[in-house]
PDB file of C-alpha atoms in Angstrom:
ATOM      1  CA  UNK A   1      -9.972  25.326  -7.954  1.00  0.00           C
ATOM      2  CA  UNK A   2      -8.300  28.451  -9.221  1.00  0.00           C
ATOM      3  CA  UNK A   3      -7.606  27.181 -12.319  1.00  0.00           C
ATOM      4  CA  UNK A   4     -11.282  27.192 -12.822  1.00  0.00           C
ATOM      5  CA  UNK A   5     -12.045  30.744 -11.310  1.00  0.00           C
ATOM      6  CA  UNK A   6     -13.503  28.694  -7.760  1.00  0.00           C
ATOM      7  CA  UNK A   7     -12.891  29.192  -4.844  1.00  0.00           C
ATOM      8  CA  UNK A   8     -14.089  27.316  -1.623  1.00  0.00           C
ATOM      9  CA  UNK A   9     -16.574  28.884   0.637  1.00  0.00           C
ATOM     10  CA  UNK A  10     -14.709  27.154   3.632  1.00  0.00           C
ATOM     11  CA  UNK A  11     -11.726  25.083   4.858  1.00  0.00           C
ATOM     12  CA  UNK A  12     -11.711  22.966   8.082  1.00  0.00           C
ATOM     13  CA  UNK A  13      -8.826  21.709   9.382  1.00  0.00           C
ATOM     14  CA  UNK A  14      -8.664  19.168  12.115  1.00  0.00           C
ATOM     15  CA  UNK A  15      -9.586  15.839  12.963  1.00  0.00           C
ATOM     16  CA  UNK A  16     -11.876  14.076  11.144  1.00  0.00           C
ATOM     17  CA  UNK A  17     -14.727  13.620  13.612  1.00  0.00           C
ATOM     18  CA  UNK A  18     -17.539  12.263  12.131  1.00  0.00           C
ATOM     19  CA  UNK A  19     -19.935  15.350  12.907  1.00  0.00           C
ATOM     20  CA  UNK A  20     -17.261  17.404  11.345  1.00  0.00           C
ATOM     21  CA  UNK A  21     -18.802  16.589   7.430  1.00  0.00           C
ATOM     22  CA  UNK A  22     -22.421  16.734   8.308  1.00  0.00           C
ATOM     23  CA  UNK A  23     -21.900  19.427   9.976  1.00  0.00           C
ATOM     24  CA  UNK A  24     -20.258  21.902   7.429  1.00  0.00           C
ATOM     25  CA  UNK A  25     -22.572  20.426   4.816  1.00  0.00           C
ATOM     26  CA  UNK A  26     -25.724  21.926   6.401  1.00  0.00           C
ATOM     27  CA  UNK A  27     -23.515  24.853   7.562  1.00  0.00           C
ATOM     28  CA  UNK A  28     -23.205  25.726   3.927  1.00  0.00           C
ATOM     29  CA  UNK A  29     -26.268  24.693   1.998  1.00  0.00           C
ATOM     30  CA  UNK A  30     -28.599  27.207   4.970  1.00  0.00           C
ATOM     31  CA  UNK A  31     -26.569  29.631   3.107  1.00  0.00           C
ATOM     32  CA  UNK A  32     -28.947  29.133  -0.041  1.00  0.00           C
ATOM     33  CA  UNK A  33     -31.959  27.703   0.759  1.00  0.00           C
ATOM     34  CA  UNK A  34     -33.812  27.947  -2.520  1.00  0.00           C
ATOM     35  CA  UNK A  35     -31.228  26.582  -4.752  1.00  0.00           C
ATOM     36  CA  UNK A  36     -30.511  23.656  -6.050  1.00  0.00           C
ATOM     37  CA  UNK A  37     -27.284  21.727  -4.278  1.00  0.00           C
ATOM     38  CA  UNK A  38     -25.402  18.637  -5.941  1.00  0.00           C
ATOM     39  CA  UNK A  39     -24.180  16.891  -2.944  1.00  0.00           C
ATOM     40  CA  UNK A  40     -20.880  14.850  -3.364  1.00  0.00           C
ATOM     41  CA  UNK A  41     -18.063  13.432  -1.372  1.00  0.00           C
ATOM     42  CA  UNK A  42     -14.730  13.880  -3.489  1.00  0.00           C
ATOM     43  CA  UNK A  43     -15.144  10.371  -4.794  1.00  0.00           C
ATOM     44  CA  UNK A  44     -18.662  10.324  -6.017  1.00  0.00           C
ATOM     45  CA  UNK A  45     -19.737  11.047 -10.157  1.00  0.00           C
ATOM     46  CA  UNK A  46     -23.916  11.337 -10.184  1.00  0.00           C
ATOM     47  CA  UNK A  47     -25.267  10.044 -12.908  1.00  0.00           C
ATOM     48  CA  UNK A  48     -29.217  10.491 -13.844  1.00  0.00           C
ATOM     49  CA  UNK A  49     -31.347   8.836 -16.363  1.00  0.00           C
ATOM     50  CA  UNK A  50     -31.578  12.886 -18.003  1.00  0.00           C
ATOM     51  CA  UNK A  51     -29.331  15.501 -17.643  1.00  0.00           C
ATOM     52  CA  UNK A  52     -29.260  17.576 -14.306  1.00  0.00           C
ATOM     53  CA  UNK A  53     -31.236  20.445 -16.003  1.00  0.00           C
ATOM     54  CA  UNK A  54     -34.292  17.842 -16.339  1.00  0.00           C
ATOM     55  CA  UNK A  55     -34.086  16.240 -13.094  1.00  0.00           C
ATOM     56  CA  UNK A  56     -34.398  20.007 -11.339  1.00  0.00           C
ATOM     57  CA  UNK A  57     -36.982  20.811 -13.260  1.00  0.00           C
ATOM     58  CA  UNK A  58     -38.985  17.640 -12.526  1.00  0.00           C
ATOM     59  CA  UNK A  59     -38.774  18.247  -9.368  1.00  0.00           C
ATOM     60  CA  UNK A  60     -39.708  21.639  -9.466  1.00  0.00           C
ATOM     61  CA  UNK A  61     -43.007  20.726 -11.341  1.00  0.00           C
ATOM     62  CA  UNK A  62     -43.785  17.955  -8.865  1.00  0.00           C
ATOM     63  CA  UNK A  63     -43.155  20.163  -5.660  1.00  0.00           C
ATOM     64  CA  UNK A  64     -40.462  17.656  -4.623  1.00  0.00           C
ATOM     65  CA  UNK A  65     -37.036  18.765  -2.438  1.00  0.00           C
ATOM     66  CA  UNK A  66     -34.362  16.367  -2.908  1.00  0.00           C
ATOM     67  CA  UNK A  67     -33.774  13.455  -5.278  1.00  0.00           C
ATOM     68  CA  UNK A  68     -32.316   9.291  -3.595  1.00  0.00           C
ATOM     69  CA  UNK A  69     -29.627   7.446  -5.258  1.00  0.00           C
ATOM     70  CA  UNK A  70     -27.103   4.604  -4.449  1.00  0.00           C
ATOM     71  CA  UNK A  71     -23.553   3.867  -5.136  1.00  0.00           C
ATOM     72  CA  UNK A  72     -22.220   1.786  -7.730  1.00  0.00           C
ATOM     73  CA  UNK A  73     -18.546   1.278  -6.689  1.00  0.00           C
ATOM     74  CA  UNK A  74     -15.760   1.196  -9.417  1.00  0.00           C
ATOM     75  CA  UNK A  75     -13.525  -0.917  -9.551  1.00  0.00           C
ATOM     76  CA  UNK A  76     -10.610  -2.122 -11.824  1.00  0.00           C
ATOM     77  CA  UNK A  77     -11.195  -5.385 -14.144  1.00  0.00           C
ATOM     78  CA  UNK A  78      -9.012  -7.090 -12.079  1.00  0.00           C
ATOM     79  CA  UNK A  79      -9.251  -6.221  -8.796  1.00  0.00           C
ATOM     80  CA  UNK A  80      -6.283  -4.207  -8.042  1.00  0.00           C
ATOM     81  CA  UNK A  81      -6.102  -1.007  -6.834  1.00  0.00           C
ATOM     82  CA  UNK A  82      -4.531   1.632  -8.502  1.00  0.00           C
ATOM     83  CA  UNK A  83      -4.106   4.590  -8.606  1.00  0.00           C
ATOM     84  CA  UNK A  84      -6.212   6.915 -10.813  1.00  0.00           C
ATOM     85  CA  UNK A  85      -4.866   7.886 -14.517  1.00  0.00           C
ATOM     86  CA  UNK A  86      -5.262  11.579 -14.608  1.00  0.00           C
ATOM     87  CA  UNK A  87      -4.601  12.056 -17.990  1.00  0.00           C
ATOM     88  CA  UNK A  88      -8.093  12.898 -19.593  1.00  0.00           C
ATOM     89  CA  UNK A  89     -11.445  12.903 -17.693  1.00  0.00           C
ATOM     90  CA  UNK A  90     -12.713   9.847 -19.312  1.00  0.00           C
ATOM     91  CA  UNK A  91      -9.850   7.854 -18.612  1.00  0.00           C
ATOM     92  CA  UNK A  92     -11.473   7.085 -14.726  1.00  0.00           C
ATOM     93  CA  UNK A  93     -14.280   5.174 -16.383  1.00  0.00           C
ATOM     94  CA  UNK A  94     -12.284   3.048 -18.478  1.00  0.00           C
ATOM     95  CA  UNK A  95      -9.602   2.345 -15.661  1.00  0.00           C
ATOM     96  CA  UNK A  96     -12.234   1.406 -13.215  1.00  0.00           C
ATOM     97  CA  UNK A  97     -14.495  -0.416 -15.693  1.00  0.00           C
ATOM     98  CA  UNK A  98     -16.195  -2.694 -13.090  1.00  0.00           C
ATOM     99  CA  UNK A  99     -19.158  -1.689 -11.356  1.00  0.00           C
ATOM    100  CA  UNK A 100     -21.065  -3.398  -8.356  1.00  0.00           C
ATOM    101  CA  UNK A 101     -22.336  -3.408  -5.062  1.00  0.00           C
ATOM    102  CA  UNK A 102     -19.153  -3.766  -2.425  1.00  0.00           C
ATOM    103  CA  UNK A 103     -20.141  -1.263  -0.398  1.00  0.00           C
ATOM    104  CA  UNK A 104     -23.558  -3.146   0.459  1.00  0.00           C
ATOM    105  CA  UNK A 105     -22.297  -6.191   0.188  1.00  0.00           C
ATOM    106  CA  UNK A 106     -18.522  -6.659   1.796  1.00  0.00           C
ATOM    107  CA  UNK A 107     -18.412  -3.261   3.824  1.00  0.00           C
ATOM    108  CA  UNK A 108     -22.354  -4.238   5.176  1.00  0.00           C
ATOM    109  CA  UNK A 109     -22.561  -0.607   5.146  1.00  0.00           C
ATOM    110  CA  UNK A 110     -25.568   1.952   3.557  1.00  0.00           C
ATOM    111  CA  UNK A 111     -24.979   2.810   0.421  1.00  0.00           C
ATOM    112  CA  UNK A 112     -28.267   5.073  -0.505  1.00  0.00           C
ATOM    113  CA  UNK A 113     -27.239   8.180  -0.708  1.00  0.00           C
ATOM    114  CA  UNK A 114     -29.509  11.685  -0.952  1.00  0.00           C
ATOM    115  CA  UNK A 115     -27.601  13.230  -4.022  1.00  0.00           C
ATOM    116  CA  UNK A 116     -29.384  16.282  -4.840  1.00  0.00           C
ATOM    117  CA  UNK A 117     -31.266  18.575  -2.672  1.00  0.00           C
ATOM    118  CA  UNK A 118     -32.977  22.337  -1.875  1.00  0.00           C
ATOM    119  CA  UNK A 119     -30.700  23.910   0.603  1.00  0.00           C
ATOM    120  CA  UNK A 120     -33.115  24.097   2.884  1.00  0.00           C
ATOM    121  CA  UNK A 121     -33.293  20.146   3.313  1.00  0.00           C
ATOM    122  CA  UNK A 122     -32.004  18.624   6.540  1.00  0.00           C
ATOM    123  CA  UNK A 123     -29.943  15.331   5.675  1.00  0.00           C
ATOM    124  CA  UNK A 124     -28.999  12.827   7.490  1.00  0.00           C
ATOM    125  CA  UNK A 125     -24.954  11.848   8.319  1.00  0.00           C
ATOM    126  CA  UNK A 126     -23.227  10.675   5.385  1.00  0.00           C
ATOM    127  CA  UNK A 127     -26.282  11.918   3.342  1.00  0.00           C
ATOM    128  CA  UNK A 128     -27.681   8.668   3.201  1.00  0.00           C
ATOM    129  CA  UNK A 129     -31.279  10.336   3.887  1.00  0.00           C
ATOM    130  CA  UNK A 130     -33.283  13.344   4.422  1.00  0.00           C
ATOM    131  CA  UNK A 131     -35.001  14.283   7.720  1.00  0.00           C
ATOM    132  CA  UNK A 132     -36.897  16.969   5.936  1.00  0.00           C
ATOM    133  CA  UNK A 133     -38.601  18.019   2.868  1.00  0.00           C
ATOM    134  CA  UNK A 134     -40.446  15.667   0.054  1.00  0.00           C
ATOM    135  CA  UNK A 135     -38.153  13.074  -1.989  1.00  0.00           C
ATOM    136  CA  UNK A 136     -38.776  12.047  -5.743  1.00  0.00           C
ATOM    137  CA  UNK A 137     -40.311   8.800  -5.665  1.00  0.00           C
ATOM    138  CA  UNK A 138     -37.359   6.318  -6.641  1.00  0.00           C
ATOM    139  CA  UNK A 139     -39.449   4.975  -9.241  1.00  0.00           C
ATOM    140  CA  UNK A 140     -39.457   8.162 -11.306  1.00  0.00           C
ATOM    141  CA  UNK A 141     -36.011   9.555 -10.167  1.00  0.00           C
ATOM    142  CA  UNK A 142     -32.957   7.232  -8.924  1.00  0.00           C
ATOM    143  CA  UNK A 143     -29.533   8.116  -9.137  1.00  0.00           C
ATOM    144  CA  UNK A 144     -26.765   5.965  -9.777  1.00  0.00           C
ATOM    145  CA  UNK A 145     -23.669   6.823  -7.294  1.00  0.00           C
ATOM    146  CA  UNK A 146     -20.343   6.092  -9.256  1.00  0.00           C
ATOM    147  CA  UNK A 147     -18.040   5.604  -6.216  1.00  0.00           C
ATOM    148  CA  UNK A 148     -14.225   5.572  -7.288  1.00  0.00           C
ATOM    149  CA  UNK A 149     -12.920   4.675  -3.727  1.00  0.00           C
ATOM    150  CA  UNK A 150     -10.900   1.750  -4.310  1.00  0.00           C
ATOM    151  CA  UNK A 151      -7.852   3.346  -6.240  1.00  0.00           C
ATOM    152  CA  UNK A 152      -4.153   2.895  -4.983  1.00  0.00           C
ATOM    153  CA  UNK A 153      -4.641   4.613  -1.308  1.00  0.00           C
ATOM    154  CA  UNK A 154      -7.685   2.966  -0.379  1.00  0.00           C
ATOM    155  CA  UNK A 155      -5.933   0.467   2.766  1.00  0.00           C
ATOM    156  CA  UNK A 156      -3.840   3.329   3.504  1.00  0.00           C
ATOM    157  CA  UNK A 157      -6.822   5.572   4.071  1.00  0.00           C
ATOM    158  CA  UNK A 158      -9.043   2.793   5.491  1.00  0.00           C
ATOM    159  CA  UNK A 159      -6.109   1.509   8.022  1.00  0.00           C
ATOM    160  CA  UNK A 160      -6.197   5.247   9.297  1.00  0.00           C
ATOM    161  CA  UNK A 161      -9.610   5.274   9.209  1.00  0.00           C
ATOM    162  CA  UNK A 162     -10.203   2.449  11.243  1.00  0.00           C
ATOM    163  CA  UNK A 163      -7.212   3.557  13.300  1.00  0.00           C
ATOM    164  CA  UNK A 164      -8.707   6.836  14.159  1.00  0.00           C
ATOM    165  CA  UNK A 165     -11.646   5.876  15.125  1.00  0.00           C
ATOM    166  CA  UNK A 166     -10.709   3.328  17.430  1.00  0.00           C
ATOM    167  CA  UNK A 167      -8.216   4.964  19.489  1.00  0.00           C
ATOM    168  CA  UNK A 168     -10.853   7.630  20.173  1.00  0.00           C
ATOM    169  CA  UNK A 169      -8.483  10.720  17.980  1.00  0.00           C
ATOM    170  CA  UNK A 170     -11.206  10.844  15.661  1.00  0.00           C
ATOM    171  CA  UNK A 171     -15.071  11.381  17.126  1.00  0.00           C
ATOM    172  CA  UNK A 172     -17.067   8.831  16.263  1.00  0.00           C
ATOM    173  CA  UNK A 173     -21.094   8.207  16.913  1.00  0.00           C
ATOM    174  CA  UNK A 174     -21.519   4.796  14.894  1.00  0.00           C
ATOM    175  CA  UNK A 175     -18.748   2.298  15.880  1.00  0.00           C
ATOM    176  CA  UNK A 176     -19.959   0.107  12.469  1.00  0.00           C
ATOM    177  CA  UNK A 177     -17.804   2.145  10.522  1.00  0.00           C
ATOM    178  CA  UNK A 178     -14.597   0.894  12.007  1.00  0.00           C
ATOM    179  CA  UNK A 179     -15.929  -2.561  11.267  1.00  0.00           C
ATOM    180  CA  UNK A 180     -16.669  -1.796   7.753  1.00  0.00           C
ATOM    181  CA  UNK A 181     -12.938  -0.562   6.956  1.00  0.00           C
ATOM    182  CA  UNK A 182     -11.789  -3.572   8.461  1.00  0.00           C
ATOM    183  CA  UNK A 183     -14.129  -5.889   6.629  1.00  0.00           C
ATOM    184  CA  UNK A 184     -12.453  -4.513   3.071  1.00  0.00           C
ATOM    185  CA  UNK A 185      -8.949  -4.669   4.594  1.00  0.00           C
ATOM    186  CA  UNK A 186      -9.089  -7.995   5.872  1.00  0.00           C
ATOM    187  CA  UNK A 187     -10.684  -9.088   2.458  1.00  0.00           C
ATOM    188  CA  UNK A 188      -8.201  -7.357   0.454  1.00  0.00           C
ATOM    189  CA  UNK A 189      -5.665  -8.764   2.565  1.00  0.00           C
ATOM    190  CA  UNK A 190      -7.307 -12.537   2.327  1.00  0.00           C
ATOM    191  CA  UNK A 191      -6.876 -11.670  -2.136  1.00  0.00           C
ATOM    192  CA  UNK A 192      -3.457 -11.091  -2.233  1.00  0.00           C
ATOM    193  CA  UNK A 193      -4.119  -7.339  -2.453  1.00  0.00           C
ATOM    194  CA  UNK A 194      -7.245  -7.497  -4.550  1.00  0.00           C
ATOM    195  CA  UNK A 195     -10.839  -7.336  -4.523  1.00  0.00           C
ATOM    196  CA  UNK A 196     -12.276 -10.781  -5.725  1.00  0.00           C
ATOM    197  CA  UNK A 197     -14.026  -8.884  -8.725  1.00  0.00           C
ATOM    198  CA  UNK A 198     -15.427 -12.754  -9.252  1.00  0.00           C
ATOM    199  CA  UNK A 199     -17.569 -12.842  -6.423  1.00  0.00           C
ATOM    200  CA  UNK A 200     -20.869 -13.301  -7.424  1.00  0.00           C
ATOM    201  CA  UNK A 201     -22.818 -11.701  -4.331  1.00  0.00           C
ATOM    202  CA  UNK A 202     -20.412  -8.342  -5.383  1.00  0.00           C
ATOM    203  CA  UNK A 203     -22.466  -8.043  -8.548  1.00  0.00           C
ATOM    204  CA  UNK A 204     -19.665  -6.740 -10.781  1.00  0.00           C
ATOM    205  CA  UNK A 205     -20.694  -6.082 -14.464  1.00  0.00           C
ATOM    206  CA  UNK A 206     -18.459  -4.011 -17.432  1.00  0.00           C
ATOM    207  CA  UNK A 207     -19.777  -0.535 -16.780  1.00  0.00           C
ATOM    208  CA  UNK A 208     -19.040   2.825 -18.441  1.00  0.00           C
ATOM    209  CA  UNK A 209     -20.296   6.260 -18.052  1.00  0.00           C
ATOM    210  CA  UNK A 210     -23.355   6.313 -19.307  1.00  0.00           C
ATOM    211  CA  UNK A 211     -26.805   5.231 -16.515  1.00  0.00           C
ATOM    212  CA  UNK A 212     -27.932   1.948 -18.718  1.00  0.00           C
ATOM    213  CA  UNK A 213     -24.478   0.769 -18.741  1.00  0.00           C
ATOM    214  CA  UNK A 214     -25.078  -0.883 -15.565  1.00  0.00           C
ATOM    215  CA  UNK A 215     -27.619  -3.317 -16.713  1.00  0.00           C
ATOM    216  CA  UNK A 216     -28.883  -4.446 -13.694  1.00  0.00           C
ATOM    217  CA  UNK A 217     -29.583  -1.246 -12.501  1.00  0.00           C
ATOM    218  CA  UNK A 218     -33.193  -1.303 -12.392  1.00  0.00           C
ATOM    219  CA  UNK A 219     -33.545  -4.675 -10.185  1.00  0.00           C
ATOM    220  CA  UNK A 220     -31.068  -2.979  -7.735  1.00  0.00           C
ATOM    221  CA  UNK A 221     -32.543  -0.112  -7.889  1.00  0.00           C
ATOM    222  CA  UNK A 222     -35.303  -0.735  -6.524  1.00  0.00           C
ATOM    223  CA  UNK A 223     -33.853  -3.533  -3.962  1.00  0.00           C
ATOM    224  CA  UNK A 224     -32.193  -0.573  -2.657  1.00  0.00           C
ATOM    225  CA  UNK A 225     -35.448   2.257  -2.462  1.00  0.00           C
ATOM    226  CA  UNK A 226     -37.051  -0.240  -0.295  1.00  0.00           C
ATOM    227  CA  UNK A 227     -34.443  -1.515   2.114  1.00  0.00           C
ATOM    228  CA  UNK A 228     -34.390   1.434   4.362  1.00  0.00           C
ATOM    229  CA  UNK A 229     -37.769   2.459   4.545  1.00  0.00           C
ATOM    230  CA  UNK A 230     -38.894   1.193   8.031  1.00  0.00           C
ATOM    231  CA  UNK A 231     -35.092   1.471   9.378  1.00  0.00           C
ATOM    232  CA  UNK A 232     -35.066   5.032   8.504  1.00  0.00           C
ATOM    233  CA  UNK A 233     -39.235   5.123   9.745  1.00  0.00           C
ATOM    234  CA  UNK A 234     -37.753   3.863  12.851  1.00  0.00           C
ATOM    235  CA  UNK A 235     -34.827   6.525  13.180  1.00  0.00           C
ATOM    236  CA  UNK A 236     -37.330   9.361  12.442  1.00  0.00           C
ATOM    237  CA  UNK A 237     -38.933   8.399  14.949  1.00  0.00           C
ATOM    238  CA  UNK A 238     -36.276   8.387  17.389  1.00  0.00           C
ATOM    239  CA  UNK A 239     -35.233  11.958  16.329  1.00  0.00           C
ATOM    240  CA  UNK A 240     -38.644  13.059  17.017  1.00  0.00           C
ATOM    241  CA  UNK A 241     -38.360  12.480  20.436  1.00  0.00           C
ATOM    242  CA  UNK A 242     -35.382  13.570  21.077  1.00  0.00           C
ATOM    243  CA  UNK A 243     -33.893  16.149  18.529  1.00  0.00           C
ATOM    244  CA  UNK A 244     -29.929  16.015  19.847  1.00  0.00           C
ATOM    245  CA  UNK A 245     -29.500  12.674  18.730  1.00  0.00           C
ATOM    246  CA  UNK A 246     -26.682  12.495  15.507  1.00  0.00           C
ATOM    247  CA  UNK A 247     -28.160   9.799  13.242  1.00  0.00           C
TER     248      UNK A 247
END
């Protein structure tokens, strides 16, 4: 960060509760409530069918407040799990050159993510939706979520994860996200220390960096846009009623 001239509007230290990220997200975007906010765990690349300039202006035009996406989750061509080359910025792609869908479909866990929003939007935990504002349609606008988890520390991090949450150091409202750390760590486990990149439900294809790489995008896609619409329908609801509820 200082090698760039940043620096970061806040550090948190402690446990990681699971309110904790949430939390400091909307803590910080209130701060600017007109602009535009790129919202990214560490291990998340956004791509967009045009450049970020294009998409903000779209939605400016249109009167709309955030923009949906979904991961894609890297992987290496055969399954291992190392960890990431750090010599040149486009050597990530080409080490993890497999893209798919094991976040939906080992982990059983969301992977639509809200991935650009007005900082006056209201997202949900894990920014997986937004409880306020009005979202491109994810026919015009869907991003793709390039999600470089699975490098070298990944059981390390999940086995703490899982850990943490369990033994009650770590605050935790959903209880499904111990079970989805396990799920990849007994699978990983089960491969010999691998992810079985052949599975077909996993939905790996060559990928690079550019959005039409991933040539079964569209179909996804939209799969993905409509999945959640009467779960989260449902879960507005709730929220409605009764405002102090984390979801």
């Amino acid at each position: 960060m200082r090698r760039a001239g940043l620096a970061f509007s806040r550090v948190v230290v402690g446990p990681w509760h699971e309110h904790l990220n949430p939390a400091v997200i909307r803590e910080t975007m209130s701060e600017h409530p007109d602009d535009w906010w790129v919202v990214a765990d560490l291990d998340e690349f956004h791509l967009y069918p045009d450049g970020l300039t294009a998409v903000i202006a779209y939605c400016e035009r249109n009167g709309y407040n955030f923009v949906r996406g979904a991961f894609l989750d890297r992987v290496a061509s055969d399954g291992t799990l190392p960890e990431p080359d750090k010599s040149a910025p486009e050597a990530l792609w080409r080490q993890y050159g497999l893209a798919g869908l094991l976040t939906l479909r080992l982990l059983r866990a969301r992977p639509t993510k809200v991935t650009l929003a007005r900082g006056r939007t209201e997202l949900s935990y894990g920014q997986h939706n937004s409880w306020s504002g009005r979202g491109v349609p994810p026919g015009d606008i869907y991003a793709q979520v390039h999600h470089f988890k699975w490098t070298g520390s990944a059981c390390a991090r999940l086995a703490r994860r899982a850990e943490s949450y369990a033994s009650g150091a770590w605050e935790i409202n959903n209880p499904v996200i111990i079970e989805e750390s396990r799920a990849f760590l007994k699978h990983v486990e089960v491969h010999g220390g691998r992810i079985d990149v052949s599975e077909p439900s996993f939905g790996f294809l060559p990928c690079g960096e550019a959005y039409t790489d991933y040539v079964n995008w569209p179909e996804v896609a939209a799969e993905l846009a409509d999945t959640y619409t009467e779960f989260d329908a449902g879960r507005a609801r709730r929220r409605q009623a009764d405002p102090t509820l984390r979801l």
